[in-house]
Amino acid sequence: MNYDFQSIERKWQQRWQDNPVTTRPTGNGKKYYCLDMFPYPSGSGLHVGHWRGYVLSDIYARIKLLEGYNVLHPMGWDAFGLPAENDAIKKGILPQISTAANIANFKRQLKQIAAVYDWDKEVNTTDPEYYKWTQWIFLQMYKAGLAYRSDMPINWCPVDKTGLANEEVVNGACERCGTQVIQKQVPQWVLKITEYAEKLLEGLDRLDWPEKVKMMQRNWIGKSEGAQIYFKVSAIDGSTIDIPVFTTSPETLYGVTFLVMPYDHDMIDQFVTADHKADLESFARRIAQQPDNEKEKFGFFTGSYATHPLSGQPIPLWVSNYVLKGYGTGFVMGVPGHDERDNEFANIYQLPIVYVVTTPEFEARSKGDRGCYSYDGVLINSGPCNGLTSQQAKREIVDSLAQRGNAERMVTYKLRDWIFSRQRYWGEPIPLIHCPKDGIVPVPEDQLPVRLPDVERYQPTGTGESPLAGIEEWVNVECPVCGGAAKRETNTMPQWAGSCWYFLRYPNPHNSQAAWDMKDMNYWLPVDLYVGGIEHAILHLLYARFWTKVLYDLGHLPFDEPFKQLFNQGMVLKYSEKSGHIEKMSKSQGNVVNPDDMIAQYGTDVLRMYILFMGPPELDCEWQDTGLDGIKRFVHRFWNYLTDASTILPEGQQEAEVVTRSFNIFLKKYQERLDMYKPNTAISACMEWLNQATAESMQLSRETAERLLVAVSVMAPHLASELLEQLFRTSLDQCTWPVYDPLMAVMNEVTMVVQVNGKLRANITVAKGAQQSQVQPQAQELVAKWLTGELVKVVFVQDRLINFVIKQ
């Protein structure tokens, strides 16, 4: 019997479509919530790189189903946001139309993967019945004081007259027209994620996540322990003001030679003297025209001085572009001898540099040097603190100032509040109303959703406002409080909004009475396994954790962390003729491999197995078309072996003990490697066993053959389903995950070196004492890409190495 993958896969996909996998209702018993980061349905469709995470998660969903778990494995669409809007603009159609077409194509492609998705659980962030609850969550945050309105800068293109997301700014210019982007202040809605900085940090210690991701989040949050020191400044009205300066290095206080503040600080007018007003105006104009990528530091002297809290010396107060409003207290002490940014600024404006810490590097400097040196050493030029170590001086200085009321110990965070509004059309409307009498009023919850209106024109307005601002019949409403004339909020939510909570909606996406049922939350959540790219390590994952913690604190959830275990799959890379380098697959690089083409040529099962076989799933790997041929040969050999009439023994006939032992050894190795998230080596175990089984003409009992097919089904579901039906008249839903016999799985193994022309190319684990005929086929598969010339000879040293000698 030939393996006709096209008809077999067509048959089973139709059968699975007619009898889809559906999740059992919430109840008792073992559960497993396996989740993919849902895709953004772009116009370019899926490429084979997208398969890597989807096939990986499907393995573990299938295993848990076979183990008898109640499995939730859903899929949906993160379809609001800038990319979809830009895609629609390019096509000249409404985003509703382009998004629906993209989703239809993605869904068709995802079904080809043969993942056990429960399509009854499908969600779409652009569905009003979904974003109704996104709006509801926002209102809970607003009512809890976690959402506020503030004038914030946006990227502004003066030619297109529109606000741009950071992704639309390339080298400081608008990606569409090439004009240099400027900063423009507009009213924005902001979420107080900073109030959750410590909780977000603490929660990381409880998660089974890659340490790299946890470290990225810790660095993003940026916890700093230090002191807030107060400097007295003479304001232009003659009063004396205490300004707070946070520092993590109070031991360098004697090295402060200037203070710095941002130009848009709320207190700026109290410090810029009349002689320097023109400097402030000139500085503001330069800031407005400054590209995001400009690194040059510039500033001006305000004309005001602070008093040094220890020495009593006057310290000039400057304004600079390297200090940002909202970062710390807004004031920074300049220590140019021991801080690189301060040193660069001091050298530009020839400000004094005082060194207060001596180190071997500092001692070796040349005379007249104005460089920057470490502040971890012994203090000098620091009055009574001379001779103390940096750590000793840190305590002494803070204690001394605290006794006089000039300092206090403090913790700060680098994390900034989240700008949560966009001046665009394609997003969730923010459910607030502006009333001249009652101020900002929430839309009553029974009036949700606030639907995004249908429009003919949704392009940017040119004023900085959302296109919704021009739809008078939508904007003009009655105030829910006083009944007077009022206006809707016209900013929309960012793309991140829908993905912050979608995992909570999946257990019951058709619930019209609430965002979720607490019974579902207690049973299904948190997510057991979350699979996705590391590019979401900070923003999406941090935002989702933030929303979960808020909802927990408000009493809406019984847990405060959404994802127990996180797995980041690596990217699939391919040579790009455009750049001449190996690059991440992308339409812009022209190196995308369409899975439709691969399926037509090789079939879904071969593509699934090759995606898994390319390398450790957490690492990036390079796509090689030739690798598919190797997997294809393995699949066909597997099919031919099991359909050979002599392979499976008649019912009731017992197989040889050596066969039983060999199979249990394989099954143990296979399952242990899957447990360690090493499906590539699990496939290698399959290849090793098949080589041995065919070389030794192993005859299998019906029980062993069935267990083999069930084990392989998580990798190649079409192949396994067809053979189970043909050979045993059974189906996967009637089978259980096989368990190896520990007594039969005992063996002695050795690791052999695989060389090509004497160079190490791979390692292979084989049974101790294995013969060349058993080792060579598997080793040859592992190093196939190096075997490009004529094979002259094979050097085999039992239990040690195998070397393929190729004619050069």
PDB file of N, CA and C in Angstrom, residues 62 76 239 283 290-291 299-300 311 324 383 425 460 497 543:
ATOM      1  N   ARG A  62      -2.740  17.357  22.713  1.00  0.00           N
ATOM      2  CA  ARG A  62      -3.109  15.993  22.321  1.00  0.00           C
ATOM      3  C   ARG A  62      -2.715  14.960  23.379  1.00  0.00           C
ATOM      4  N   GLY A  76      -8.244  32.305  18.496  1.00  0.00           N
ATOM      5  CA  GLY A  76      -9.007  33.517  18.201  1.00  0.00           C
ATOM      6  C   GLY A  76      -8.159  34.533  17.476  1.00  0.00           C
ATOM      7  N   SER A 239      10.803  83.321  46.830  1.00  0.00           N
ATOM      8  CA  SER A 239      10.571  82.266  47.815  1.00  0.00           C
ATOM      9  C   SER A 239      11.633  81.179  47.695  1.00  0.00           C
ATOM     10  N   PHE A 283      14.512  76.230  23.257  1.00  0.00           N
ATOM     11  CA  PHE A 283      14.664  74.827  23.619  1.00  0.00           C
ATOM     12  C   PHE A 283      13.396  74.043  23.268  1.00  0.00           C
ATOM     13  N   GLN A 290      12.868  67.506  17.382  1.00  0.00           N
ATOM     14  CA  GLN A 290      13.909  66.513  17.630  1.00  0.00           C
ATOM     15  C   GLN A 290      13.453  65.115  17.227  1.00  0.00           C
ATOM     16  N   PRO A 291      14.162  64.451  16.311  1.00  0.00           N
ATOM     17  CA  PRO A 291      13.809  63.065  15.961  1.00  0.00           C
ATOM     18  C   PRO A 291      13.982  62.140  17.169  1.00  0.00           C
ATOM     19  N   GLY A 299      20.868  71.683  26.268  1.00  0.00           N
ATOM     20  CA  GLY A 299      20.121  72.280  27.359  1.00  0.00           C
ATOM     21  C   GLY A 299      20.439  73.752  27.514  1.00  0.00           C
ATOM     22  N   PHE A 300      19.987  74.361  28.619  1.00  0.00           N
ATOM     23  CA  PHE A 300      20.277  75.758  28.913  1.00  0.00           C
ATOM     24  C   PHE A 300      20.182  75.979  30.421  1.00  0.00           C
ATOM     25  N   SER A 311      27.477  70.951  51.519  1.00  0.00           N
ATOM     26  CA  SER A 311      28.540  71.960  51.477  1.00  0.00           C
ATOM     27  C   SER A 311      28.017  73.383  51.559  1.00  0.00           C
ATOM     28  N   LEU A 324      13.480  63.467  31.599  1.00  0.00           N
ATOM     29  CA  LEU A 324      12.099  63.394  31.123  1.00  0.00           C
ATOM     30  C   LEU A 324      11.119  63.672  32.247  1.00  0.00           C
ATOM     31  N   GLY A 383      34.644  65.859  52.367  1.00  0.00           N
ATOM     32  CA  GLY A 383      34.583  66.347  53.737  1.00  0.00           C
ATOM     33  C   GLY A 383      34.740  65.241  54.753  1.00  0.00           C
ATOM     34  N   TYR A 425      -9.017  55.211  14.291  1.00  0.00           N
ATOM     35  CA  TYR A 425     -10.376  54.694  14.175  1.00  0.00           C
ATOM     36  C   TYR A 425     -10.499  53.253  14.642  1.00  0.00           C
ATOM     37  N   PRO A 460      -6.699  59.408   9.126  1.00  0.00           N
ATOM     38  CA  PRO A 460      -6.403  60.459  10.105  1.00  0.00           C
ATOM     39  C   PRO A 460      -7.000  61.809   9.699  1.00  0.00           C
ATOM     40  N   ALA A 497      -5.265  46.211  24.233  1.00  0.00           N
ATOM     41  CA  ALA A 497      -6.411  46.099  25.140  1.00  0.00           C
ATOM     42  C   ALA A 497      -7.085  44.729  25.052  1.00  0.00           C
ATOM     43  N   TYR A 543       1.357  43.604  30.410  1.00  0.00           N
ATOM     44  CA  TYR A 543       0.012  44.184  30.453  1.00  0.00           C
ATOM     45  C   TYR A 543      -1.028  43.162  30.905  1.00  0.00           C
TER      46      TYR A 543
END
